[in-house]
Amino acid sequence: MLEKVIRSPLILIVSLFLMTIMLWSVYYGAFSNVFESVLLFVLIIALSTFLFLILFHNKRNPERKISWKSWTPYELKEEDEGQQWVTYRATRKVYIFFYFAIPAGLMVVAVFRHIEFMPLVVLFVLGTTQYGIYWHESRKYLNDREEV
């Protein structure tokens, strides 16, 4: 269970959200200094907790260690040909998404250039959608494989 939480794309989406809010606050002065300090404290606590969970998991499961030094995304862990194929399919879908989404994101930023935080919104949406597509595609294939 702990490993699923650590390797979940939701952790990455939440951290991306927190970092986006922090950047928005710093660059656009959207919040007070107290809020920025609280947000920075939350980011530090979240990172510390995440690293503690990794260390705790590695101590309990030495045969399935999660490396935090050379962070290779768990999604790219390919133990057999089936997982390599799933990674290929999911990565292909993400690439196709970015092929169309990056120009569309640039257009959104250009059209809404009067909204100063629009680049952060576009980056956040692109990042969360990437995680969502990859997670959905890999879960779809892996769940089908587990049912057989």
PDB file of C-alpha atoms in Angstrom:
ATOM      1  CA  MET A   1       0.000   0.000   0.000  1.00  0.00           C
ATOM      2  CA  LEU A   2       2.775   2.420   0.930  1.00  0.00           C
ATOM      3  CA  GLU A   3       4.554   1.707  -2.337  1.00  0.00           C
ATOM      4  CA  LYS A   4       1.383   2.496  -4.305  1.00  0.00           C
ATOM      5  CA  VAL A   5       1.080   5.835  -2.525  1.00  0.00           C
ATOM      6  CA  ILE A   6       4.718   6.737  -3.151  1.00  0.00           C
ATOM      7  CA  ARG A   7       4.562   5.745  -6.801  1.00  0.00           C
ATOM      8  CA  SER A   8       1.162   7.292  -7.441  1.00  0.00           C
ATOM      9  CA  PRO A   9       0.899  10.066 -10.028  1.00  0.00           C
ATOM     10  CA  LEU A  10      -1.309  11.920  -7.564  1.00  0.00           C
ATOM     11  CA  ILE A  11       1.786  12.680  -5.469  1.00  0.00           C
ATOM     12  CA  LEU A  12       3.391  14.285  -8.513  1.00  0.00           C
ATOM     13  CA  ILE A  13       0.234  16.216  -9.384  1.00  0.00           C
ATOM     14  CA  VAL A  14      -0.109  17.580  -5.841  1.00  0.00           C
ATOM     15  CA  SER A  15       3.560  18.590  -5.754  1.00  0.00           C
ATOM     16  CA  LEU A  16       3.199  20.231  -9.175  1.00  0.00           C
ATOM     17  CA  PHE A  17       0.166  22.119  -7.875  1.00  0.00           C
ATOM     18  CA  LEU A  18       1.998  23.308  -4.760  1.00  0.00           C
ATOM     19  CA  MET A  19       5.004  24.446  -6.782  1.00  0.00           C
ATOM     20  CA  THR A  20       2.735  26.281  -9.239  1.00  0.00           C
ATOM     21  CA  ILE A  21       1.025  28.128  -6.400  1.00  0.00           C
ATOM     22  CA  MET A  22       4.420  28.977  -4.914  1.00  0.00           C
ATOM     23  CA  LEU A  23       5.721  30.342  -8.235  1.00  0.00           C
ATOM     24  CA  TRP A  24       2.520  32.291  -8.768  1.00  0.00           C
ATOM     25  CA  SER A  25       2.860  33.798  -5.330  1.00  0.00           C
ATOM     26  CA  VAL A  26       6.534  34.707  -5.720  1.00  0.00           C
ATOM     27  CA  TYR A  27       6.467  36.097  -9.256  1.00  0.00           C
ATOM     28  CA  TYR A  28       3.088  37.788  -9.287  1.00  0.00           C
ATOM     29  CA  GLY A  29       2.765  38.823  -5.648  1.00  0.00           C
ATOM     30  CA  ALA A  30      -0.596  37.138  -5.437  1.00  0.00           C
ATOM     31  CA  PHE A  31      -0.419  36.433  -1.725  1.00  0.00           C
ATOM     32  CA  SER A  32       1.012  37.937   1.418  1.00  0.00           C
ATOM     33  CA  ASN A  33       4.419  37.074   2.813  1.00  0.00           C
ATOM     34  CA  VAL A  34       2.748  35.069   5.577  1.00  0.00           C
ATOM     35  CA  PHE A  35       0.999  32.866   3.022  1.00  0.00           C
ATOM     36  CA  GLU A  36       4.252  32.414   1.092  1.00  0.00           C
ATOM     37  CA  SER A  37       6.022  31.365   4.285  1.00  0.00           C
ATOM     38  CA  VAL A  38       3.265  28.898   5.141  1.00  0.00           C
ATOM     39  CA  LEU A  39       3.322  27.500   1.597  1.00  0.00           C
ATOM     40  CA  LEU A  40       7.102  27.114   1.697  1.00  0.00           C
ATOM     41  CA  PHE A  41       6.777  25.354   5.053  1.00  0.00           C
ATOM     42  CA  VAL A  42       4.131  23.010   3.571  1.00  0.00           C
ATOM     43  CA  LEU A  43       6.418  22.258   0.604  1.00  0.00           C
ATOM     44  CA  ILE A  44       9.332  21.447   2.917  1.00  0.00           C
ATOM     45  CA  ILE A  45       7.140  19.242   5.130  1.00  0.00           C
ATOM     46  CA  ALA A  46       5.690  17.476   2.080  1.00  0.00           C
ATOM     47  CA  LEU A  47       9.151  16.816   0.627  1.00  0.00           C
ATOM     48  CA  SER A  48      10.469  15.609   3.982  1.00  0.00           C
ATOM     49  CA  THR A  49       7.487  13.316   4.431  1.00  0.00           C
ATOM     50  CA  PHE A  50       7.912  11.940   0.923  1.00  0.00           C
ATOM     51  CA  LEU A  51      11.596  11.197   1.521  1.00  0.00           C
ATOM     52  CA  PHE A  52      10.777   9.657   4.917  1.00  0.00           C
ATOM     53  CA  LEU A  53       8.168   7.394   3.295  1.00  0.00           C
ATOM     54  CA  ILE A  54      10.731   6.268   0.722  1.00  0.00           C
ATOM     55  CA  LEU A  55      13.285   5.482   3.450  1.00  0.00           C
ATOM     56  CA  PHE A  56      10.638   3.694   5.523  1.00  0.00           C
ATOM     57  CA  HIS A  57       9.529   1.642   2.503  1.00  0.00           C
ATOM     58  CA  ASN A  58      13.126   0.742   1.627  1.00  0.00           C
ATOM     59  CA  LYS A  59      13.774  -0.426   5.193  1.00  0.00           C
ATOM     60  CA  ARG A  60      10.660  -2.636   5.209  1.00  0.00           C
ATOM     61  CA  ASN A  61      11.146  -3.917   1.636  1.00  0.00           C
ATOM     62  CA  PRO A  62      14.865  -4.224   0.865  1.00  0.00           C
ATOM     63  CA  GLU A  63      14.125  -6.340  -2.224  1.00  0.00           C
ATOM     64  CA  ARG A  64      11.923  -3.577  -3.767  1.00  0.00           C
ATOM     65  CA  LYS A  65      13.886  -0.439  -2.939  1.00  0.00           C
ATOM     66  CA  ILE A  66      12.886   2.905  -4.387  1.00  0.00           C
ATOM     67  CA  SER A  67      15.915   4.981  -5.339  1.00  0.00           C
ATOM     68  CA  TRP A  68      15.609   8.636  -4.401  1.00  0.00           C
ATOM     69  CA  LYS A  69      19.094   9.633  -5.547  1.00  0.00           C
ATOM     70  CA  SER A  70      18.863   8.746  -9.226  1.00  0.00           C
ATOM     71  CA  TRP A  71      15.189   9.444  -9.666  1.00  0.00           C
ATOM     72  CA  THR A  72      14.011   7.414 -12.620  1.00  0.00           C
ATOM     73  CA  PRO A  73      10.257   7.607 -12.883  1.00  0.00           C
ATOM     74  CA  TYR A  74       8.610   4.421 -11.728  1.00  0.00           C
ATOM     75  CA  GLU A  75       6.602   4.388 -14.929  1.00  0.00           C
ATOM     76  CA  LEU A  76       9.768   3.526 -16.846  1.00  0.00           C
ATOM     77  CA  LYS A  77      10.448   0.432 -14.767  1.00  0.00           C
ATOM     78  CA  GLU A  78      10.254  -2.330 -17.325  1.00  0.00           C
ATOM     79  CA  GLU A  79      10.629  -5.785 -15.848  1.00  0.00           C
ATOM     80  CA  ASP A  80       9.468  -7.768 -18.859  1.00  0.00           C
ATOM     81  CA  GLU A  81       8.374  -7.399 -22.488  1.00  0.00           C
ATOM     82  CA  GLY A  82       4.765  -6.816 -21.459  1.00  0.00           C
ATOM     83  CA  GLN A  83       5.668  -3.820 -19.324  1.00  0.00           C
ATOM     84  CA  GLN A  84       7.927  -2.516 -22.089  1.00  0.00           C
ATOM     85  CA  TRP A  85       4.966  -2.639 -24.471  1.00  0.00           C
ATOM     86  CA  VAL A  86       2.705  -0.872 -21.947  1.00  0.00           C
ATOM     87  CA  THR A  87       5.363   1.815 -21.456  1.00  0.00           C
ATOM     88  CA  TYR A  88       5.680   2.184 -25.216  1.00  0.00           C
ATOM     89  CA  ARG A  89       1.914   2.612 -25.678  1.00  0.00           C
ATOM     90  CA  ALA A  90       1.523   5.072 -22.813  1.00  0.00           C
ATOM     91  CA  THR A  91       4.580   7.100 -23.817  1.00  0.00           C
ATOM     92  CA  ARG A  92       3.294   7.223 -27.395  1.00  0.00           C
ATOM     93  CA  LYS A  93      -0.048   8.639 -26.213  1.00  0.00           C
ATOM     94  CA  VAL A  94       1.718  11.275 -24.104  1.00  0.00           C
ATOM     95  CA  TYR A  95       3.902  12.250 -27.067  1.00  0.00           C
ATOM     96  CA  ILE A  96       0.843  12.613 -29.313  1.00  0.00           C
ATOM     97  CA  PHE A  97      -0.807  14.739 -26.614  1.00  0.00           C
ATOM     98  CA  PHE A  98       2.209  17.062 -26.423  1.00  0.00           C
ATOM     99  CA  TYR A  99       2.403  17.254 -30.220  1.00  0.00           C
ATOM    100  CA  PHE A 100      -0.923  19.069 -30.218  1.00  0.00           C
ATOM    101  CA  ALA A 101      -1.023  20.523 -26.693  1.00  0.00           C
ATOM    102  CA  ILE A 102       2.188  22.572 -26.803  1.00  0.00           C
ATOM    103  CA  PRO A 103       1.084  24.664 -29.824  1.00  0.00           C
ATOM    104  CA  ALA A 104      -2.403  24.941 -28.311  1.00  0.00           C
ATOM    105  CA  GLY A 105      -0.883  26.050 -25.005  1.00  0.00           C
ATOM    106  CA  LEU A 106       1.187  28.681 -26.792  1.00  0.00           C
ATOM    107  CA  MET A 107      -1.970  29.951 -28.472  1.00  0.00           C
ATOM    108  CA  VAL A 108      -3.789  30.118 -25.124  1.00  0.00           C
ATOM    109  CA  VAL A 109      -0.897  32.090 -23.623  1.00  0.00           C
ATOM    110  CA  ALA A 110      -0.863  34.441 -26.632  1.00  0.00           C
ATOM    111  CA  VAL A 111      -4.640  34.993 -26.639  1.00  0.00           C
ATOM    112  CA  PHE A 112      -4.843  35.493 -22.875  1.00  0.00           C
ATOM    113  CA  ARG A 113      -1.577  37.440 -22.558  1.00  0.00           C
ATOM    114  CA  HIS A 114      -3.301  40.040 -20.383  1.00  0.00           C
ATOM    115  CA  ILE A 115      -3.695  37.362 -17.661  1.00  0.00           C
ATOM    116  CA  GLU A 116      -0.206  37.349 -16.221  1.00  0.00           C
ATOM    117  CA  PHE A 117      -0.340  33.906 -14.594  1.00  0.00           C
ATOM    118  CA  MET A 118      -1.604  32.133 -17.737  1.00  0.00           C
ATOM    119  CA  PRO A 119       1.801  30.511 -18.519  1.00  0.00           C
ATOM    120  CA  LEU A 120       1.747  28.860 -15.074  1.00  0.00           C
ATOM    121  CA  VAL A 121      -1.800  27.627 -15.632  1.00  0.00           C
ATOM    122  CA  VAL A 122      -0.863  26.184 -19.025  1.00  0.00           C
ATOM    123  CA  LEU A 123       2.228  24.442 -17.605  1.00  0.00           C
ATOM    124  CA  PHE A 124       0.193  23.028 -14.723  1.00  0.00           C
ATOM    125  CA  VAL A 125      -2.519  21.735 -17.071  1.00  0.00           C
ATOM    126  CA  LEU A 126       0.065  20.201 -19.435  1.00  0.00           C
ATOM    127  CA  GLY A 127       1.870  18.498 -16.553  1.00  0.00           C
ATOM    128  CA  THR A 128      -1.213  17.101 -14.858  1.00  0.00           C
ATOM    129  CA  THR A 129      -2.669  15.937 -18.163  1.00  0.00           C
ATOM    130  CA  GLN A 130       0.592  14.157 -18.993  1.00  0.00           C
ATOM    131  CA  TYR A 131       0.512  12.281 -15.689  1.00  0.00           C
ATOM    132  CA  GLY A 132      -3.163  11.503 -16.167  1.00  0.00           C
ATOM    133  CA  ILE A 133      -2.761  10.146 -19.700  1.00  0.00           C
ATOM    134  CA  TYR A 134       0.227   8.016 -18.796  1.00  0.00           C
ATOM    135  CA  TRP A 135      -1.429   6.658 -15.650  1.00  0.00           C
ATOM    136  CA  HIS A 136      -4.727   5.948 -17.433  1.00  0.00           C
ATOM    137  CA  GLU A 137      -3.066   4.157 -20.344  1.00  0.00           C
ATOM    138  CA  SER A 138      -0.765   2.042 -18.204  1.00  0.00           C
ATOM    139  CA  ARG A 139      -3.577   1.129 -15.784  1.00  0.00           C
ATOM    140  CA  LYS A 140      -5.830   0.178 -18.682  1.00  0.00           C
ATOM    141  CA  TYR A 141      -3.324  -2.297 -20.096  1.00  0.00           C
ATOM    142  CA  LEU A 142      -2.043  -3.615 -16.766  1.00  0.00           C
ATOM    143  CA  ASN A 143      -5.565  -4.141 -15.364  1.00  0.00           C
ATOM    144  CA  ASP A 144      -6.561  -6.036 -18.512  1.00  0.00           C
ATOM    145  CA  ARG A 145      -3.470  -8.206 -18.143  1.00  0.00           C
ATOM    146  CA  GLU A 146      -4.160  -8.927 -14.449  1.00  0.00           C
ATOM    147  CA  GLU A 147      -7.749 -10.027 -15.133  1.00  0.00           C
ATOM    148  CA  VAL A 148      -6.696 -12.699 -17.639  1.00  0.00           C
TER     149      VAL A 148
END
